[in-house]
C-alpha positions as a Markdown table, in Angstrom:
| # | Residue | x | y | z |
|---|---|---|---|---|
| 1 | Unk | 17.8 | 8.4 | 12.1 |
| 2 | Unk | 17.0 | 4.7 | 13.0 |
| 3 | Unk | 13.7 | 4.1 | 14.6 |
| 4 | Unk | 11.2 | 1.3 | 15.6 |
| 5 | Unk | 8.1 | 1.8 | 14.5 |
| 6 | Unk | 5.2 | 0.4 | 16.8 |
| 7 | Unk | 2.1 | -1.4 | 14.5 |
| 8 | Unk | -0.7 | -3.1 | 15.2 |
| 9 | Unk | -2.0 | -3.1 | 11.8 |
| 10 | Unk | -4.8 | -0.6 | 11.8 |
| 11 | Unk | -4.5 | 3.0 | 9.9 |
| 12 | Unk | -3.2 | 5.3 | 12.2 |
| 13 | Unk | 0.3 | 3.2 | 13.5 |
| 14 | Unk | 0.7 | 2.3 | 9.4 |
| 15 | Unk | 0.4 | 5.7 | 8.6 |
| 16 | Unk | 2.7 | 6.4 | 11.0 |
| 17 | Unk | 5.3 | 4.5 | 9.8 |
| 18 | Unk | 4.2 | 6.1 | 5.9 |
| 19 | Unk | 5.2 | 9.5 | 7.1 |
| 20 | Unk | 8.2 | 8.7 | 9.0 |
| 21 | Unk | 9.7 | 7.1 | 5.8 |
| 22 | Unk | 8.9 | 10.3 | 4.1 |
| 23 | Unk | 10.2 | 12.3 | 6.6 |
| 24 | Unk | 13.3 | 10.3 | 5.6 |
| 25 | Unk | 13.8 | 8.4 | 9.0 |
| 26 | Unk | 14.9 | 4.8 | 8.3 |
| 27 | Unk | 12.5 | 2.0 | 9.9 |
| 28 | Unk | 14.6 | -0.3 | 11.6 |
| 29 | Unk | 12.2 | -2.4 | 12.9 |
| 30 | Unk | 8.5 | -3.3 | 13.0 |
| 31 | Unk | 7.6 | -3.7 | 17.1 |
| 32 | Unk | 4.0 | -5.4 | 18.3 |
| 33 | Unk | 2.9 | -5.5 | 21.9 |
| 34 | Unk | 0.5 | -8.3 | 21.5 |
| 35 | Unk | -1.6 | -8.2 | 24.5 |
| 36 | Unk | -2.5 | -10.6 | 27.1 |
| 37 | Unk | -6.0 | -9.4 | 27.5 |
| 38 | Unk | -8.5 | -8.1 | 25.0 |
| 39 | Unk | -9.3 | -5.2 | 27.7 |
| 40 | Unk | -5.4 | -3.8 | 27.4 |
| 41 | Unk | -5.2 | -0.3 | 27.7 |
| 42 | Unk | -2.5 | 0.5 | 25.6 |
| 43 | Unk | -2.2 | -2.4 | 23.0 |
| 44 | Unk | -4.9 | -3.4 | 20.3 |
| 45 | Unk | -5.8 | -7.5 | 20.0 |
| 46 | Unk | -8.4 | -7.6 | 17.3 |
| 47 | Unk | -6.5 | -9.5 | 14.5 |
| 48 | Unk | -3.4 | -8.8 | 16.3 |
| 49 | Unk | -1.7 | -11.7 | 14.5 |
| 50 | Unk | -1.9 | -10.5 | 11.4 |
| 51 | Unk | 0.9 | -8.1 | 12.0 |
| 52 | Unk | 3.1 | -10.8 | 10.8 |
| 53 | Unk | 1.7 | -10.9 | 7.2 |
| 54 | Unk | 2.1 | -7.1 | 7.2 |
| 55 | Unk | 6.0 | -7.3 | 8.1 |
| 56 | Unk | 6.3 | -9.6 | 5.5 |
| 57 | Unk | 4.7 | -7.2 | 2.5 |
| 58 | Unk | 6.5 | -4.1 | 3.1 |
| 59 | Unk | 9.8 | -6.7 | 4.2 |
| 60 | Unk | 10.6 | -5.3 | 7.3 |
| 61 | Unk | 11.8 | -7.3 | 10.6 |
| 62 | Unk | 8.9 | -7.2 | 13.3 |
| 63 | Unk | 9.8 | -8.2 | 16.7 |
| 64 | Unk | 7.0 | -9.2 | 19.1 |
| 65 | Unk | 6.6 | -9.6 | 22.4 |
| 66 | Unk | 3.7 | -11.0 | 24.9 |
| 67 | Unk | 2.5 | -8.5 | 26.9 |
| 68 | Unk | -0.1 | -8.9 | 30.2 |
| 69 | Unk | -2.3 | -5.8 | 29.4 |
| 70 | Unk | -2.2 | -4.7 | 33.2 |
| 71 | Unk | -2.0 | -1.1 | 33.5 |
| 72 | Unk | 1.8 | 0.4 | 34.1 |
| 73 | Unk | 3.3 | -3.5 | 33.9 |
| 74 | Unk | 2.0 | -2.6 | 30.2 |
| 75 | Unk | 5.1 | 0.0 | 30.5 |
| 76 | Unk | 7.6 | -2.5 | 31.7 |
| 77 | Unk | 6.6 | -4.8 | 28.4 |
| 78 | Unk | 7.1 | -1.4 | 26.2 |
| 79 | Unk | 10.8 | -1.3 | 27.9 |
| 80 | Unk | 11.8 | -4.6 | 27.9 |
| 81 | Unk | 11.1 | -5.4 | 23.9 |
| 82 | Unk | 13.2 | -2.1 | 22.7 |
| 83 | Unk | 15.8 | -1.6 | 25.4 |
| 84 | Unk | 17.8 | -4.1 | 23.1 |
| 85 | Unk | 17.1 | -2.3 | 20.1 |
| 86 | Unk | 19.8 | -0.1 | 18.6 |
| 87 | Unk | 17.7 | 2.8 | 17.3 |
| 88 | Unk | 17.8 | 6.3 | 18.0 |
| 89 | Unk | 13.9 | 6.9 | 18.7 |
| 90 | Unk | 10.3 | 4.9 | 18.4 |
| 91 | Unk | 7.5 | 6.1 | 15.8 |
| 92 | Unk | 3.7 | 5.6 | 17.4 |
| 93 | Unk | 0.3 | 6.5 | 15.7 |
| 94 | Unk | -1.0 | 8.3 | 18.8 |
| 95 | Unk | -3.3 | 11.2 | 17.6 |
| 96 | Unk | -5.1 | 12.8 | 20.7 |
| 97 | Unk | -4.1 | 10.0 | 23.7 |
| 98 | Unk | -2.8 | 11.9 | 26.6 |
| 99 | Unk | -2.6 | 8.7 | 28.1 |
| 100 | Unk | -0.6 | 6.6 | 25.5 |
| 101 | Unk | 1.7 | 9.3 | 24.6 |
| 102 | Unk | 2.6 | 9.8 | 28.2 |
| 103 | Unk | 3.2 | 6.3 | 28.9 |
| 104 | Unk | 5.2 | 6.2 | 25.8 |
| 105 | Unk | 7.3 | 8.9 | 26.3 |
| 106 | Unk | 8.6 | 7.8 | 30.0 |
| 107 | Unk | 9.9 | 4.4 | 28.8 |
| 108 | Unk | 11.5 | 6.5 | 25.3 |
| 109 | Unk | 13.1 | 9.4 | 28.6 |
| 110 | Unk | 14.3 | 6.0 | 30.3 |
| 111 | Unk | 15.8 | 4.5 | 27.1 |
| 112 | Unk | 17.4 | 7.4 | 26.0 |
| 113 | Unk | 15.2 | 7.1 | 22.8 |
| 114 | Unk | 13.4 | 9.9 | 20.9 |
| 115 | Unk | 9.2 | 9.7 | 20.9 |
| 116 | Unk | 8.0 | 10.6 | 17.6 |
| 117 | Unk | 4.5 | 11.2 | 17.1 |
| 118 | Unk | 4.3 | 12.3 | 13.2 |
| 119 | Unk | 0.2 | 12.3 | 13.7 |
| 120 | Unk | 0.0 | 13.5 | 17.1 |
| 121 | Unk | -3.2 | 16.1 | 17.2 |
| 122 | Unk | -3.8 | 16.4 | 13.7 |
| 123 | Unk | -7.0 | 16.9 | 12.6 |
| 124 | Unk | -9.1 | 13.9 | 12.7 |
| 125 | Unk | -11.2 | 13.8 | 9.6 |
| 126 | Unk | -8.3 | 15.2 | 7.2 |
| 127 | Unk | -6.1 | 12.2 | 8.7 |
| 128 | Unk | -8.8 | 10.0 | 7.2 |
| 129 | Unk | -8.9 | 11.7 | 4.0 |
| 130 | Unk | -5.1 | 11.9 | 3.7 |
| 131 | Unk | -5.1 | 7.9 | 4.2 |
| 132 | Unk | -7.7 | 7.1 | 1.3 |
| 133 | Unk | -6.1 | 9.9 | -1.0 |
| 134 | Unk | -2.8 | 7.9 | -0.4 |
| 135 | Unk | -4.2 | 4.5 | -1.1 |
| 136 | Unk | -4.7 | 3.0 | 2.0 |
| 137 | Unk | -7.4 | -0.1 | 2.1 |
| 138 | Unk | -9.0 | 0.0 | 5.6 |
| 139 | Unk | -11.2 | -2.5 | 7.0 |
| 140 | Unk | -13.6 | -1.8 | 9.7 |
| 141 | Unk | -12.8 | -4.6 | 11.4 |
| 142 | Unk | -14.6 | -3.9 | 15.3 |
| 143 | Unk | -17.4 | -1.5 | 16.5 |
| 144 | Unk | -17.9 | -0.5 | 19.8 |
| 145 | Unk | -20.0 | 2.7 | 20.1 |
| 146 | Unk | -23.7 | 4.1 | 19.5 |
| 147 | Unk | -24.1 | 4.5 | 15.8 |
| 148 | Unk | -21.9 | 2.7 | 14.3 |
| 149 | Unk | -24.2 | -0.6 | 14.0 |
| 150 | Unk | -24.0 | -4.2 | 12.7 |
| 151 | Unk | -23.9 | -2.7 | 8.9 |
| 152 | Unk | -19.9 | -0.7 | 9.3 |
| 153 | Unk | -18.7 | -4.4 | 10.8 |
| 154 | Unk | -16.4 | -5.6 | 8.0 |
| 155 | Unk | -17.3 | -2.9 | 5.7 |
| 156 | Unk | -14.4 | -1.0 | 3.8 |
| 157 | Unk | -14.0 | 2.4 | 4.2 |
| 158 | Unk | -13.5 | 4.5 | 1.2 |
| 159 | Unk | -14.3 | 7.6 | -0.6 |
| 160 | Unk | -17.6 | 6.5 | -1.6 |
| 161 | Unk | -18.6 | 6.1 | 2.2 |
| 162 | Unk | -16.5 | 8.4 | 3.5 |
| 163 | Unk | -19.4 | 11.7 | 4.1 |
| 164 | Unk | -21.5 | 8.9 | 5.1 |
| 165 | Unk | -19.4 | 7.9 | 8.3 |
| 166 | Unk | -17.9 | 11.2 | 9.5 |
| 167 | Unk | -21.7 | 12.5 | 9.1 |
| 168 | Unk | -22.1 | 9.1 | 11.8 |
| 169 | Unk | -19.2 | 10.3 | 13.9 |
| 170 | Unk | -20.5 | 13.7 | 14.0 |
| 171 | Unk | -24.0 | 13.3 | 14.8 |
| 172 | Unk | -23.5 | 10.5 | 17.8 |
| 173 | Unk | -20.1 | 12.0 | 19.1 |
| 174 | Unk | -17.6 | 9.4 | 17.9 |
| 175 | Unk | -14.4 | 10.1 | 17.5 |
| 176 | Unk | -13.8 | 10.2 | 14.2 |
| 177 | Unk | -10.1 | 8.3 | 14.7 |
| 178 | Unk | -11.2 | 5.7 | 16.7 |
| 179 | Unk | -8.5 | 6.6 | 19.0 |
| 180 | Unk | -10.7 | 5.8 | 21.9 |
| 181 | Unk | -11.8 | 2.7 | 21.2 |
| 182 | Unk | -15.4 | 3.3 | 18.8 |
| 183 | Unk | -13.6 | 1.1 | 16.4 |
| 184 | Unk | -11.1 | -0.3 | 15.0 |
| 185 | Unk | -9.5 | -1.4 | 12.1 |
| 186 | Unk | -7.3 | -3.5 | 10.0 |
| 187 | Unk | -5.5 | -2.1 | 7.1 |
| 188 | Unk | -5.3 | -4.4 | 4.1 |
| 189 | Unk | -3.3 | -2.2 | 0.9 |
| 190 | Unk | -1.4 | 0.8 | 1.3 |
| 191 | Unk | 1.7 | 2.0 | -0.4 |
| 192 | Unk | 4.2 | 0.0 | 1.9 |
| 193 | Unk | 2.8 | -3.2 | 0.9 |
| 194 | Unk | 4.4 | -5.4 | -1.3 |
| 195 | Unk | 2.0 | -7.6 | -1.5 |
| 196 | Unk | -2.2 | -6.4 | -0.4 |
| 197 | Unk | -4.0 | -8.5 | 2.1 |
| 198 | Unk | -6.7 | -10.7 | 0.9 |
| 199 | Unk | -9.2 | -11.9 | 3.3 |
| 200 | Unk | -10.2 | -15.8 | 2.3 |
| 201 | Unk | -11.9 | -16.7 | 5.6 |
| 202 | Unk | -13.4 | -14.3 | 8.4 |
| 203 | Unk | -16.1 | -14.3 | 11.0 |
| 204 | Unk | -18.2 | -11.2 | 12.0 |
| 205 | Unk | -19.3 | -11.5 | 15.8 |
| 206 | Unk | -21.8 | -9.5 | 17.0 |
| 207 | Unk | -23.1 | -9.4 | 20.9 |
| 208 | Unk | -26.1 | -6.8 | 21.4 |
| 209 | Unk | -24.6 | -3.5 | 20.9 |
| 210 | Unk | -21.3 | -4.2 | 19.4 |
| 211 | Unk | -18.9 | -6.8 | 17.2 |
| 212 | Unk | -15.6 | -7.7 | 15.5 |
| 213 | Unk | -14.5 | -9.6 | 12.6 |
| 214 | Unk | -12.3 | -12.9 | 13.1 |
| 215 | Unk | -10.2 | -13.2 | 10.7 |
| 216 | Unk | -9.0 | -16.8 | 10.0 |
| 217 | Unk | -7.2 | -17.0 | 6.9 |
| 218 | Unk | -5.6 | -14.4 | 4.6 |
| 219 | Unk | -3.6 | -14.0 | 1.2 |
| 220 | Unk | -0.9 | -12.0 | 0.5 |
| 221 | Unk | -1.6 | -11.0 | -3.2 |
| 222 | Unk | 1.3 | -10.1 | -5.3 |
| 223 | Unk | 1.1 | -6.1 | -6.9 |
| 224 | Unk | 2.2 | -5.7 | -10.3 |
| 225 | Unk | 4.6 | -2.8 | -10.2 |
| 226 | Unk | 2.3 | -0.5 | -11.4 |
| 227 | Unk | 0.1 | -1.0 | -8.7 |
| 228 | Unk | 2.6 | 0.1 | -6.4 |
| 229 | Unk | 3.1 | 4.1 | -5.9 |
| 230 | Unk | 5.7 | 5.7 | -5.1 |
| 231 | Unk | 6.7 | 6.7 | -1.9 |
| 232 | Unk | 8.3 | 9.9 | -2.4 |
């Protein structure tokens, strides 16, 4: 089966797209909404440009396409960038999002196209776990909820700090995913890469109660081939 996956670069829509290739469905494309507003309800814009450096290390096409990040013209975007496309369904890293899934699946029922969800209400904190224990880098890379302070803004998360920060997300009622927004993130090595994400110049902004991390300049950093895993 041919399918689009849609990426924004954080763990969940990478993942995604890792357990669709194992599921043996070939990834035609790499698809990025790249919103408009920062306030977009269905597409992420923190680092949002790096999704072009990511295509490149795992060597897949991406197409892009501008979208206004007004709710239900968001749709219309979603439509008009795969309606071309000649793919038999659309991969998404929606875990728990009613609302995404939804939306996703009308414009996949108009297309003809199917909506695959390979994460879709899986449990949260395993989800995590699976991603470190297959080698996924994952930079914290915005924070947006009580809890989560100045000191998890551009840190990595790993085994190491992994207790620490679900023990966070437990006690203050954060989703663990970040599906709604607590945070977000950026994922710099995983198996599908080529080539792991270096960062050479980035910014951490913080105003009051929250922040993100501007990232300016990156590396792609060749793997040897024994840095590489393999995927099946």
């Amino acid at each position: 089966m041919d399918v689009a996956s849609l990426i924004t670069g954080g763990k969940d829509s990478i993942y995604s797209t890792y357990v669709a290739l194992h599921h043996g469905w070939n990834i035609k494309y790499l698809v990025t909404l790249l919103p408009e507003r920062a306030d977009s309800w269905m597409y992420h814009s923190i680092n949002i440009h790096l999704v072009h450096d990511i295509a490149r290390s795992m060597g897949l096409p991406l197409v892009t396409r501008k979208s206004c990040g007004i709710p239900d013209r968001e749709l219309e975007d979603l439509k008009e960038i795969l309606k071309d496309l000649d793919i038999d369904g659309i991969v998404s890293g929606v875990i728990a999002s009613d609302y995404q899934r939804e939306r996703i699946g009308r414009v996949c029922d108009e297309l003809g196209l199917r909506n695959l969800s390979p994460i879709w209400h899986k449990d949260q904190e395993m989800l995590l776990k699976q991603q470190l224990d297959a080698g996924f880098e994952i930079l914290i890379d915005s924070v947006s909820a009580e809890g989560l302070g100045e000191e998890w803004l551009g840190r990595i998360l790993d085994k190491r700090n992994l207790d620490e920060f679900l023990k966070v997300c437990r006690e203050k009622g954060i989703n663990p995913s970040g599906e709604g927004g607590e945070f977000e993130t950026l994922v710099l090595d995983c198996p599908l890469y080529h080539d792991r994400m270096v960062i050479v110049d980035m910014e951490k902004i913080w105003k009051k109660d929250r922040g993100y991390c501007s990232i300016k300049k990156i590396r792609l950093e060749k793997k040897s081939v024994g840095d590489i895993p393999e995927l099946f």
